[in-house]
GROMACS .gro file of C-alpha atoms in nm:
model
  503
    1MET     CA    1  -0.979  -3.450  -0.022
    2PRO     CA    2  -1.231  -3.536  -0.294
    3GLU     CA    3  -1.088  -3.585  -0.637
    4SER     CA    4  -1.287  -3.294  -0.779
    5ALA     CA    5  -1.133  -3.061  -0.521
    6SER     CA    6  -0.775  -3.144  -0.606
    7LEU     CA    7  -0.551  -3.059  -0.897
    8SER     CA    8  -0.437  -3.327  -1.139
    9GLY     CA    9  -0.066  -3.358  -1.199
   10SER     CA   10  -0.091  -3.186  -1.537
   11ASP     CA   11  -0.303  -2.903  -1.391
   12ALA     CA   12  -0.055  -2.851  -1.108
   13ARG     CA   13   0.238  -2.842  -1.350
   14ARG     CA   14   0.055  -2.596  -1.575
   15ALA     CA   15  -0.033  -2.374  -1.280
   16ALA     CA   16   0.328  -2.376  -1.158
   17ARG     CA   17   0.454  -2.298  -1.508
   18ASN     CA   18   0.207  -2.011  -1.549
   19VAL     CA   19   0.288  -1.853  -1.213
   20SER     CA   20   0.662  -1.888  -1.275
   21ALA     CA   21   0.631  -1.730  -1.620
   22LEU     CA   22   0.439  -1.430  -1.488
   23MET     CA   23   0.677  -1.378  -1.195
   24ILE     CA   24   0.988  -1.400  -1.412
   25ALA     CA   25   0.838  -1.164  -1.670
   26SER     CA   26   0.740  -0.919  -1.396
   27VAL     CA   27   1.087  -0.920  -1.239
   28ILE     CA   28   1.267  -0.879  -1.572
   29SER     CA   29   1.035  -0.616  -1.719
   30LYS     CA   30   1.002  -0.409  -1.400
   31GLY     CA   31   1.374  -0.436  -1.335
   32ALA     CA   32   1.458  -0.321  -1.688
   33LEU     CA   33   1.211  -0.031  -1.666
   34TYR     CA   34   1.348   0.074  -1.327
   35ILE     CA   35   1.706   0.082  -1.456
   36TRP     CA   36   1.585   0.262  -1.769
   37GLN     CA   37   1.418   0.535  -1.561
   38LEU     CA   38   1.745   0.595  -1.378
   39VAL     CA   39   1.947   0.599  -1.702
   40LEU     CA   40   1.700   0.836  -1.865
   41SER     CA   41   1.720   1.102  -1.595
   42PRO     CA   42   2.079   1.224  -1.660
   43TRP     CA   43   2.030   1.176  -2.035
   44LEU     CA   44   1.734   1.413  -2.051
   45GLY     CA   45   1.832   1.655  -1.777
   46PRO     CA   46   1.604   1.792  -1.501
   47SER     CA   47   1.380   2.009  -1.722
   48GLU     CA   48   1.292   1.742  -1.979
   49TYR     CA   49   1.284   1.475  -1.708
   50GLY     CA   50   1.034   1.691  -1.520
   51ILE     CA   51   0.815   1.703  -1.832
   52TYR     CA   52   0.856   1.326  -1.867
   53GLY     CA   53   0.750   1.271  -1.504
   54THR     CA   54   0.451   1.505  -1.534
   55VAL     CA   55   0.329   1.351  -1.860
   56GLY     CA   56   0.380   1.009  -1.702
   57GLY     CA   57   0.157   1.109  -1.412
   58LEU     CA   58  -0.113   1.226  -1.655
   59MET     CA   59  -0.080   0.907  -1.861
   60VAL     CA   60  -0.115   0.654  -1.579
   61ASN     CA   61  -0.431   0.822  -1.454
   62ALA     CA   62  -0.573   0.844  -1.806
   63ALA     CA   63  -0.487   0.477  -1.865
   64ALA     CA   64  -0.681   0.381  -1.551
   65VAL     CA   65  -0.985   0.557  -1.693
   66ALA     CA   66  -0.940   0.405  -2.041
   67SER     CA   67  -0.912   0.046  -1.917
   68PHE     CA   68  -1.183   0.103  -1.652
   69GLY     CA   69  -1.067  -0.202  -1.457
   70MET     CA   70  -1.229  -0.440  -1.709
   71GLY     CA   71  -0.929  -0.668  -1.747
   72LEU     CA   72  -0.971  -0.861  -1.421
   73ILE     CA   73  -1.342  -0.916  -1.485
   74VAL     CA   74  -1.281  -1.036  -1.842
   75ILE     CA   75  -1.003  -1.273  -1.733
   76ARG     CA   76  -1.228  -1.422  -1.463
   77ASP     CA   77  -1.537  -1.465  -1.682
   78VAL     CA   78  -1.361  -1.587  -1.999
   79ALA     CA   79  -1.156  -1.835  -1.795
   80ARG     CA   80  -1.485  -1.982  -1.675
   81ASP     CA   81  -1.650  -1.988  -2.019
   82ARG     CA   82  -1.427  -1.939  -2.323
   83SER     CA   83  -1.730  -1.927  -2.556
   84LYS     CA   84  -1.797  -1.574  -2.426
   85ALA     CA   85  -1.453  -1.446  -2.529
   86GLY     CA   86  -1.572  -1.300  -2.862
   87LYS     CA   87  -1.859  -1.109  -2.697
   88TYR     CA   88  -1.631  -0.973  -2.427
   89TRP     CA   89  -1.380  -0.869  -2.692
   90SER     CA   90  -1.637  -0.669  -2.886
   91ALA     CA   91  -1.774  -0.518  -2.562
   92MET     CA   92  -1.425  -0.403  -2.463
   93LEU     CA   93  -1.360  -0.264  -2.811
   94TYR     CA   94  -1.676  -0.057  -2.792
   95MET     CA   95  -1.659   0.065  -2.432
   96GLN     CA   96  -1.285   0.107  -2.386
   97THR     CA   97  -1.256   0.305  -2.709
   98ILE     CA   98  -1.514   0.550  -2.573
   99MET     CA   99  -1.338   0.560  -2.234
  100ALA     CA  100  -0.999   0.613  -2.401
  101LEU     CA  101  -1.139   0.905  -2.601
  102PHE     CA  102  -1.280   1.057  -2.284
  103ALA     CA  103  -0.948   1.000  -2.101
  104TYR     CA  104  -0.747   1.154  -2.387
  105VAL     CA  105  -0.963   1.467  -2.391
  106ALA     CA  106  -0.954   1.497  -2.010
  107MET     CA  107  -0.578   1.441  -1.998
  108ASN     CA  108  -0.510   1.711  -2.254
  109GLY     CA  109  -0.760   1.938  -2.081
  110VAL     CA  110  -0.560   1.912  -1.759
  111ALA     CA  111  -0.241   1.972  -1.959
  112LEU     CA  112  -0.373   2.313  -2.074
  113GLY     CA  113  -0.247   2.455  -1.747
  114TYR     CA  114   0.114   2.369  -1.833
  115SER     CA  115   0.375   2.490  -2.085
  116ASP     CA  116   0.342   2.457  -2.462
  117ALA     CA  117   0.612   2.188  -2.469
  118LEU     CA  118   0.442   1.980  -2.203
  119ARG     CA  119   0.104   2.009  -2.375
  120ALA     CA  120   0.256   1.891  -2.702
  121PHE     CA  121   0.425   1.591  -2.540
  122ALA     CA  122   0.104   1.505  -2.350
  123ALA     CA  123  -0.090   1.504  -2.678
  124LEU     CA  124   0.176   1.280  -2.837
  125ALA     CA  125   0.204   1.040  -2.544
  126GLY     CA  126  -0.174   1.014  -2.523
  127ILE     CA  127  -0.181   0.838  -2.861
  128ASN     CA  128  -0.062   0.531  -2.673
  129LEU     CA  129  -0.396   0.520  -2.489
  130PHE     CA  130  -0.554   0.399  -2.813
  131ILE     CA  131  -0.262   0.184  -2.926
  132ASP     CA  132  -0.227   0.006  -2.590
  133LEU     CA  133  -0.602  -0.045  -2.583
  134PHE     CA  134  -0.581  -0.328  -2.837
  135GLY     CA  135  -0.270  -0.478  -2.682
  136ASN     CA  136  -0.418  -0.484  -2.333
  137MET     CA  137  -0.735  -0.652  -2.460
  138GLY     CA  138  -0.527  -0.918  -2.632
  139TYR     CA  139  -0.314  -0.962  -2.320
  140ASP     CA  140  -0.618  -1.012  -2.094
  141LEU     CA  141  -0.779  -1.261  -2.334
  142LEU     CA  142  -0.458  -1.463  -2.353
  143LEU     CA  143  -0.432  -1.471  -1.973
  144ALA     CA  144  -0.789  -1.598  -1.959
  145GLN     CA  145  -0.677  -1.884  -2.189
  146GLU     CA  146  -0.381  -1.952  -1.954
  147GLU     CA  147  -0.129  -1.855  -2.221
  148MET     CA  148   0.103  -1.702  -1.960
  149VAL     CA  149   0.425  -1.810  -2.130
  150LYS     CA  150   0.331  -1.634  -2.454
  151THR     CA  151   0.219  -1.316  -2.283
  152SER     CA  152   0.533  -1.312  -2.067
  153LEU     CA  153   0.760  -1.343  -2.370
  154VAL     CA  154   0.574  -1.067  -2.550
  155GLU     CA  155   0.601  -0.834  -2.249
  156ILE     CA  156   0.973  -0.893  -2.203
  157VAL     CA  157   1.052  -0.846  -2.573
  158HIS     CA  158   0.830  -0.536  -2.583
  159ILE     CA  159   1.013  -0.369  -2.293
  160PHE     CA  160   1.359  -0.431  -2.436
  161PHE     CA  161   1.244  -0.329  -2.784
  162ARG     CA  162   1.105  -0.005  -2.644
  163ILE     CA  163   1.421   0.071  -2.448
  164GLY     CA  164   1.642  -0.012  -2.750
  165LEU     CA  165   1.442   0.216  -2.981
  166ALA     CA  166   1.451   0.497  -2.726
  167LEU     CA  167   1.829   0.464  -2.687
  168LEU     CA  168   1.871   0.484  -3.064
  169ALA     CA  169   1.649   0.792  -3.077
  170LEU     CA  170   1.836   0.960  -2.791
  171THR     CA  171   2.171   0.882  -2.952
  172ALA     CA  172   2.043   1.042  -3.273
  173GLY     CA  173   1.959   1.357  -3.078
  174TRP     CA  174   1.580   1.326  -3.079
  175GLY     CA  175   1.551   1.379  -2.702
  176LEU     CA  176   1.213   1.340  -2.539
  177LEU     CA  177   1.042   1.328  -2.877
  178GLY     CA  178   1.237   1.013  -2.955
  179VAL     CA  179   1.141   0.856  -2.621
  180TYR     CA  180   0.770   0.900  -2.692
  181GLY     CA  181   0.814   0.795  -3.053
  182ALA     CA  182   0.979   0.472  -2.935
  183ALA     CA  183   0.687   0.411  -2.696
  184ILE     CA  184   0.436   0.449  -2.981
  185VAL     CA  185   0.623   0.222  -3.223
  186SER     CA  186   0.691  -0.050  -2.963
  187GLY     CA  187   0.335  -0.027  -2.830
  188LEU     CA  188   0.199  -0.072  -3.180
  189ALA     CA  189   0.417  -0.380  -3.234
  190ARG     CA  190   0.302  -0.525  -2.899
  191SER     CA  191  -0.065  -0.473  -2.983
  192VAL     CA  192  -0.030  -0.632  -3.327
  193VAL     CA  193   0.144  -0.940  -3.186
  194LEU     CA  194  -0.106  -0.991  -2.902
  195VAL     CA  195  -0.407  -0.949  -3.131
  196LEU     CA  196  -0.257  -1.192  -3.384
  197LEU     CA  197  -0.197  -1.450  -3.111
  198ASN     CA  198  -0.565  -1.438  -3.020
  199LEU     CA  199  -0.675  -1.460  -3.382
  200ARG     CA  200  -0.444  -1.757  -3.431
  201ALA     CA  201  -0.606  -1.924  -3.128
  202GLY     CA  202  -0.941  -1.896  -3.304
  203LEU     CA  203  -1.085  -1.599  -3.114
  204ARG     CA  204  -1.279  -1.329  -3.301
  205PRO     CA  205  -1.475  -1.031  -3.170
  206VAL     CA  206  -1.846  -1.108  -3.203
  207PHE     CA  207  -2.065  -0.836  -3.352
  208PRO     CA  208  -2.309  -0.681  -3.308
  209PHE     CA  209  -2.219  -0.546  -2.967
  210ASP     CA  210  -2.410  -0.725  -2.687
  211PRO     CA  211  -2.548  -0.489  -2.416
  212ALA     CA  212  -2.624  -0.791  -2.195
  213ILE     CA  213  -2.248  -0.850  -2.165
  214ALA     CA  214  -2.161  -0.481  -2.136
  215ARG     CA  215  -2.390  -0.384  -1.847
  216PRO     CA  216  -2.252  -0.625  -1.583
  217LEU     CA  217  -1.900  -0.567  -1.715
  218ILE     CA  218  -1.934  -0.194  -1.650
  219SER     CA  219  -2.097  -0.234  -1.307
  220ASN     CA  220  -1.846  -0.494  -1.188
  221SER     CA  221  -1.548  -0.298  -1.321
  222ALA     CA  222  -1.646   0.041  -1.178
  223PRO     CA  223  -1.517  -0.021  -0.819
  224LEU     CA  224  -1.187  -0.153  -0.956
  225ALA     CA  225  -1.154   0.146  -1.190
  226LEU     CA  226  -1.223   0.395  -0.913
  227SER     CA  227  -0.980   0.222  -0.678
  228SER     CA  228  -0.707   0.220  -0.942
  229PHE     CA  229  -0.765   0.585  -1.031
  230LEU     CA  230  -0.753   0.700  -0.668
  231THR     CA  231  -0.436   0.500  -0.598
  232LEU     CA  232  -0.255   0.636  -0.904
  233ALA     CA  233  -0.379   0.991  -0.849
  234TYR     CA  234  -0.250   0.968  -0.492
  235GLN     CA  235   0.091   0.851  -0.611
  236HIS     CA  236   0.138   1.109  -0.888
  237SER     CA  237  -0.050   1.419  -0.771
  238ASP     CA  238   0.262   1.573  -0.619
  239LYS     CA  239   0.442   1.580  -0.957
  240LEU     CA  240   0.141   1.727  -1.139
  241ILE     CA  241   0.096   2.005  -0.882
  242THR     CA  242   0.469   2.077  -0.853
  243THR     CA  243   0.501   2.130  -1.228
  244GLY     CA  244   0.206   2.369  -1.229
  245ILE     CA  245   0.343   2.577  -0.940
  246LEU     CA  246   0.723   2.548  -0.952
  247GLY     CA  247   0.793   2.436  -1.310
  248ALA     CA  248   0.915   2.124  -1.490
  249ARG     CA  249   1.280   2.152  -1.381
  250VAL     CA  250   1.191   2.128  -1.013
  251THR     CA  251   0.961   1.836  -1.092
  252GLY     CA  252   1.262   1.668  -1.256
  253TYR     CA  253   1.437   1.660  -0.918
  254LEU     CA  254   1.120   1.526  -0.756
  255THR     CA  255   1.074   1.261  -1.027
  256ALA     CA  256   1.430   1.130  -0.981
  257ALA     CA  257   1.366   1.081  -0.608
  258PHE     CA  258   1.026   0.927  -0.685
  259VAL     CA  259   1.182   0.664  -0.914
  260ILE     CA  260   1.412   0.547  -0.633
  261ASN     CA  261   1.118   0.548  -0.391
  262PHE     CA  262   0.913   0.341  -0.638
  263GLY     CA  263   1.193   0.086  -0.675
  264VAL     CA  264   1.227   0.039  -0.298
  265ILE     CA  265   0.851  -0.016  -0.256
  266GLU     CA  266   0.836  -0.260  -0.549
  267LEU     CA  267   1.132  -0.464  -0.421
  268PHE     CA  268   1.073  -0.470  -0.046
  269SER     CA  269   0.695  -0.437  -0.022
  270VAL     CA  270   0.499  -0.526  -0.335
  271SER     CA  271   0.703  -0.834  -0.426
  272VAL     CA  272   0.682  -0.972  -0.071
  273LEU     CA  273   0.306  -0.911  -0.044
  274VAL     CA  274   0.248  -1.071  -0.385
  275ALA     CA  275   0.441  -1.377  -0.266
  276ALA     CA  276   0.240  -1.390   0.058
  277TYR     CA  277  -0.099  -1.318  -0.103
  278PRO     CA  278  -0.191  -1.681  -0.191
  279LEU     CA  279  -0.117  -1.794   0.162
  280LEU     CA  280  -0.317  -1.509   0.318
  281ALA     CA  281  -0.612  -1.568   0.083
  282ARG     CA  282  -0.607  -1.942   0.146
  283TYR     CA  283  -0.620  -1.908   0.525
  284TYR     CA  284  -0.873  -1.625   0.543
  285ASP     CA  285  -1.203  -1.787   0.636
  286ASP     CA  286  -1.447  -1.498   0.688
  287GLY     CA  287  -1.232  -1.388   0.980
  288GLY     CA  288  -1.255  -1.715   1.169
  289ASN     CA  289  -0.899  -1.838   1.121
  290PRO     CA  290  -0.645  -1.678   1.362
  291PHE     CA  291  -0.359  -1.771   1.127
  292PHE     CA  292  -0.465  -1.490   0.891
  293GLY     CA  293  -0.444  -1.223   1.161
  294GLY     CA  294  -0.117  -1.365   1.287
  295MET     CA  295   0.033  -1.347   0.938
  296ILE     CA  296  -0.081  -0.985   0.897
  297GLU     CA  297   0.085  -0.901   1.228
  298LYS     CA  298   0.412  -1.067   1.126
  299LEU     CA  299   0.412  -0.894   0.787
  300ALA     CA  300   0.344  -0.558   0.955
  301ARG     CA  301   0.631  -0.612   1.198
  302PHE     CA  302   0.866  -0.716   0.919
  303SER     CA  303   0.773  -0.408   0.718
  304LEU     CA  304   0.882  -0.200   1.018
  305ILE     CA  305   1.200  -0.403   1.060
  306VAL     CA  306   1.296  -0.363   0.693
  307GLY     CA  307   1.165  -0.008   0.649
  308ALA     CA  308   1.346   0.141   0.950
  309PRO     CA  309   1.709   0.082   0.833
  310LEU     CA  310   1.618   0.171   0.473
  311ALA     CA  311   1.467   0.503   0.583
  312LEU     CA  312   1.756   0.581   0.818
  313GLY     CA  313   2.028   0.485   0.572
  314ILE     CA  314   1.890   0.660   0.264
  315SER     CA  315   1.791   0.975   0.455
  316ILE     CA  316   2.141   1.009   0.603
  317LEU     CA  317   2.339   0.904   0.294
  318ALA     CA  318   2.119   1.029   0.006
  319ASP     CA  319   2.363   1.302  -0.096
  320LYS     CA  320   2.645   1.046  -0.106
  321PHE     CA  321   2.495   0.834  -0.385
  322ILE     CA  322   2.259   1.066  -0.577
  323THR     CA  323   2.541   1.261  -0.742
  324PRO     CA  324   2.749   0.954  -0.844
  325LEU     CA  325   2.431   0.782  -0.964
  326LEU     CA  326   2.256   1.062  -1.153
  327GLY     CA  327   2.517   1.335  -1.187
  328GLU     CA  328   2.586   1.671  -1.022
  329VAL     CA  329   2.286   1.829  -1.196
  330TYR     CA  330   2.053   1.617  -0.980
  331ALA     CA  331   2.213   1.713  -0.648
  332PRO     CA  332   1.887   1.882  -0.528
  333SER     CA  333   1.716   1.541  -0.551
  334ALA     CA  334   1.915   1.425  -0.247
  335GLY     CA  335   1.731   1.659  -0.010
  336ILE     CA  336   1.398   1.548  -0.157
  337LEU     CA  337   1.485   1.180  -0.129
  338SER     CA  338   1.597   1.222   0.233
  339LEU     CA  339   1.237   1.312   0.317
  340LEU     CA  340   1.060   1.095   0.059
  341ILE     CA  341   1.214   0.775   0.195
  342TRP     CA  342   1.012   0.822   0.517
  343TYR     CA  343   0.698   0.829   0.305
  344THR     CA  344   0.827   0.503   0.155
  345ALA     CA  345   0.864   0.341   0.498
  346ILE     CA  346   0.515   0.450   0.603
  347THR     CA  347   0.371   0.319   0.276
  348MET     CA  348   0.539  -0.020   0.318
  349PHE     CA  349   0.375  -0.055   0.659
  350GLY     CA  350   0.033   0.057   0.534
  351ASN     CA  351   0.046  -0.174   0.230
  352VAL     CA  352   0.017  -0.476   0.461
  353PHE     CA  353  -0.320  -0.363   0.594
  354SER     CA  354  -0.440  -0.252   0.250
  355GLN     CA  355  -0.370  -0.607   0.131
  356GLY     CA  356  -0.554  -0.745   0.432
  357LEU     CA  357  -0.865  -0.535   0.360
  358LEU     CA  358  -0.867  -0.653  -0.002
  359ILE     CA  359  -0.856  -1.017   0.109
  360GLN     CA  360  -1.142  -0.942   0.352
  361ASN     CA  361  -1.339  -0.803   0.055
  362ARG     CA  362  -1.360  -0.457   0.216
  363GLN     CA  363  -1.276  -0.254  -0.094
  364ARG     CA  364  -1.533   0.016  -0.015
  365LEU     CA  365  -1.359   0.104   0.310
  366LEU     CA  366  -1.025   0.109   0.130
  367LEU     CA  367  -1.170   0.347  -0.131
  368VAL     CA  368  -1.293   0.586   0.138
  369ILE     CA  369  -0.956   0.580   0.311
  370ARG     CA  370  -0.763   0.640  -0.012
  371GLY     CA  371  -1.002   0.919  -0.107
  372ALA     CA  372  -0.949   1.094   0.227
  373GLY     CA  373  -0.572   1.062   0.191
  374LEU     CA  374  -0.581   1.200  -0.164
  375ALA     CA  375  -0.791   1.501  -0.061
  376LEU     CA  376  -0.554   1.588   0.225
  377ASN     CA  377  -0.245   1.527   0.013
  378VAL     CA  378  -0.359   1.747  -0.277
  379SER     CA  379  -0.471   2.037  -0.058
  380LEU     CA  380  -0.154   2.033   0.157
  381THR     CA  381   0.071   2.001  -0.149
  382ALA     CA  382  -0.082   2.312  -0.308
  383ILE     CA  383  -0.065   2.511   0.017
  384LEU     CA  384   0.297   2.417   0.100
  385LEU     CA  385   0.427   2.467  -0.253
  386LEU     CA  386   0.262   2.810  -0.284
  387THR     CA  387   0.376   2.932   0.059
  388TRP     CA  388   0.719   2.765   0.077
  389GLY     CA  389   0.818   2.739  -0.290
  390ASP     CA  390   1.021   2.423  -0.228
  391PRO     CA  391   0.948   2.074  -0.376
  392ARG     CA  392   1.004   1.923  -0.033
  393GLY     CA  393   0.667   2.073   0.055
  394ALA     CA  394   0.507   1.816  -0.177
  395VAL     CA  395   0.694   1.538   0.004
  396ILE     CA  396   0.587   1.663   0.347
  397ALA     CA  397   0.227   1.672   0.222
  398SER     CA  398   0.263   1.312   0.099
  399ILE     CA  399   0.401   1.203   0.436
  400ILE     CA  400   0.112   1.366   0.623
  401GLY     CA  401  -0.143   1.222   0.377
  402GLU     CA  402   0.003   0.871   0.400
  403THR     CA  403   0.014   0.896   0.780
  404LEU     CA  404  -0.359   0.971   0.777
  405VAL     CA  405  -0.416   0.672   0.546
  406VAL     CA  406  -0.223   0.437   0.777
  407CYS     CA  407  -0.407   0.565   1.086
  408LEU     CA  408  -0.742   0.501   0.916
  409LEU     CA  409  -0.624   0.158   0.802
  410LEU     CA  410  -0.522   0.067   1.156
  411LYS     CA  411  -0.854   0.193   1.290
  412GLY     CA  412  -1.057   0.000   1.032
  413PHE     CA  413  -0.868  -0.330   1.015
  414ARG     CA  414  -0.969  -0.613   1.245
  415ALA     CA  415  -0.871  -0.980   1.237
  416ILE     CA  416  -0.868  -1.265   1.490
  417GLY     CA  417  -0.509  -1.355   1.576
  418LEU     CA  418  -0.373  -1.002   1.522
  419SER     CA  419  -0.196  -0.865   1.829
  420TRP     CA  420  -0.151  -0.488   1.823
  421ARG     CA  421   0.066  -0.521   2.132
  422GLY     CA  422   0.325  -0.718   1.933
  423ILE     CA  423   0.342  -0.448   1.665
  424VAL     CA  424   0.375  -0.169   1.923
  425GLN     CA  425   0.649  -0.355   2.110
  426THR     CA  426   0.841  -0.405   1.786
  427ALA     CA  427   0.809  -0.035   1.699
  428ILE     CA  428   0.938   0.072   2.044
  429ARG     CA  429   1.238  -0.162   2.028
  430LEU     CA  430   1.320  -0.041   1.678
  431LEU     CA  431   1.318   0.319   1.800
  432ILE     CA  432   1.575   0.225   2.062
  433ILE     CA  433   1.790   0.041   1.805
  434ALA     CA  434   1.761   0.330   1.558
  435ALA     CA  435   1.957   0.570   1.781
  436PRO     CA  436   2.297   0.389   1.775
  437THR     CA  437   2.237   0.289   1.410
  438ALA     CA  438   2.188   0.650   1.302
  439LEU     CA  439   2.481   0.767   1.517
  440THR     CA  440   2.712   0.510   1.356
  441MET     CA  441   2.618   0.620   1.005
  442MET     CA  442   2.655   0.988   1.096
  443LEU     CA  443   3.005   0.930   1.239
  444LEU     CA  444   3.113   0.737   0.927
  445ARG     CA  445   2.925   0.935   0.660
  446GLU     CA  446   3.236   1.121   0.538
  447GLN     CA  447   3.400   0.789   0.450
  448PHE     CA  448   3.338   0.582   0.135
  449ILE     CA  449   2.962   0.522   0.118
  450MET     CA  450   2.986   0.146   0.174
  451LEU     CA  451   3.150   0.196   0.513
  452PRO     CA  452   2.870   0.392   0.683
  453ALA     CA  453   2.608   0.172   0.513
  454LEU     CA  454   2.768  -0.155   0.629
  455GLY     CA  455   2.855  -0.011   0.970
  456GLY     CA  456   2.498   0.103   1.029
  457LEU     CA  457   2.363  -0.233   0.909
  458ALA     CA  458   2.595  -0.424   1.145
  459VAL     CA  459   2.482  -0.214   1.443
  460TYR     CA  460   2.117  -0.256   1.343
  461LEU     CA  461   2.138  -0.635   1.306
  462GLY     CA  462   2.324  -0.656   1.637
  463GLY     CA  463   2.049  -0.452   1.798
  464LEU     CA  464   1.780  -0.683   1.656
  465ILE     CA  465   1.953  -0.982   1.815
  466LEU     CA  466   2.030  -0.818   2.151
  467ALA     CA  467   1.680  -0.671   2.184
  468ARG     CA  468   1.525  -1.005   2.081
  469VAL     CA  469   1.299  -0.838   1.830
  470LEU     CA  470   1.265  -1.163   1.634
  471SER     CA  471   1.182  -1.511   1.755
  472VAL     CA  472   1.298  -1.832   1.582
  473GLU     CA  473   0.967  -1.847   1.395
  474ASP     CA  474   1.011  -1.485   1.289
  475TRP     CA  475   1.360  -1.556   1.150
  476ASP     CA  476   1.220  -1.854   0.958
  477MET     CA  477   0.948  -1.643   0.803
  478LEU     CA  478   1.190  -1.358   0.728
  479TYR     CA  479   1.406  -1.614   0.549
  480ARG     CA  480   1.110  -1.717   0.334
  481LEU     CA  481   1.025  -1.354   0.256
  482ALA     CA  482   1.386  -1.277   0.166
  483ALA     CA  483   1.388  -1.574  -0.071
  484SER     CA  484   1.069  -1.447  -0.239
  485ILE     CA  485   1.198  -1.105  -0.346
  486PRO     CA  486   1.392  -1.056  -0.671
  487GLY     CA  487   1.751  -1.161  -0.607
  488GLY     CA  488   1.649  -1.362  -0.302
  489GLY     CA  489   1.799  -1.681  -0.443
  490PHE     CA  490   2.143  -1.517  -0.439
  491LEU     CA  491   2.092  -1.407  -0.077
  492THR     CA  492   1.987  -1.754   0.043
  493ARG     CA  493   2.305  -1.905  -0.102
  494PHE     CA  494   2.495  -1.728   0.178
  495TRP     CA  495   2.222  -1.714   0.444
  496GLN     CA  496   2.093  -2.067   0.490
  497ARG     CA  497   1.836  -2.203   0.733
  498ASP     CA  498   1.676  -2.545   0.757
  499VAL     CA  499   1.339  -2.410   0.644
  500GLU     CA  500   1.104  -2.509   0.359
  501LEU     CA  501   1.100  -2.209   0.122
  502THR     CA  502   0.756  -2.273  -0.029
  503TRP     CA  503   0.449  -2.118   0.129
   0.00000   0.00000   0.00000
């Protein structure tokens, strides 16, 4: 390999340090936020938690509009030419402030259809659109300068500071008002620190505003912004519609189940795909390398293998752990989660092909597919909630919508080396294994929850071995994937194979 095409030792060490810092920060911050969401639910109660979930759904969609997907473009361009950082900073200040104002007005316009309390909290929470604006700009500029360690430390401290302030406010009896107040104060501190770090590094926004920078930034960011908005709208539309039709308390039950669903997807799908992404991207060669298609097939099969026992176990045992985990007041969430976990399993499978389309640079097709799924999901959610009056209608609509998305993904995805026969054979064998696994858990479900869970897992693993679902190569790759998820190091201390863990 030519010298110019290889990394020097210092560059390799810096790259490894940067990746490690970002991964550690992501695991810690997401883990802390996930635990915090679970702790918050019994503290607030279903009604306030429903408001919290609804406002959260409004906020994430508004934030997608405010940022307009500019971060990735700025990181890419400033990393190539740091001298442009000041012009990009001023361009973001100008355009994202306008977009944030538009998003704030739109968000509060949508909130007009809800209760007075929810409208007030939406207006308060929306202040963070402007506060986070400055912090996110500073964060992106620091990433472009490869200051991953600094940004990671700031993000971790920010999350724990926010949670600590919120706990103090809740203890003082401030309720949901205290939670949003803590978010504003901690967000302000984060923005100040990130901006100061950039100023200290010698960066300054360059004025006057340069339209020559802004025009390509807007055009290049638009597809990313639309994709992000559609994805988030798809994920949170059920909560927004449920609150409008059935009220905030019912949405509280739905939100509690959604948090658990989100955690499962993050742990068993997103983290694995993030770990596999560099390998997939490296071996994709305009469709000419069969290794890429083979990897997609293996990842799809593993998503089925992991998703099947998760869906079976949680659907059968949801009522056994929801009450001890969240309290008796959230007992209705068990029935919702029993259905929602099947949406989770379908999503995990579909995520593999979504990732594949992104690597193939087929974002337009992905946008069309997500748009079709969102349209079906929203219309079915409204119809089922109005006619049935049960939050499980929103879950059924999500399952049907995600099934459509996966069918379109399967129809549109093509890659040399991908064998659909292998995926179908795995699915059929898993259906056969699922029967005794489910029966075992049903027979033991009245016992202590660990007994049916472990019993079902033992039957399932035995079935995988007897049915020869996995080859030696599959077990090796599964071992690597297990090691890549948060907590995987602990697992591989007990499950050891003579396999190189790096990709």
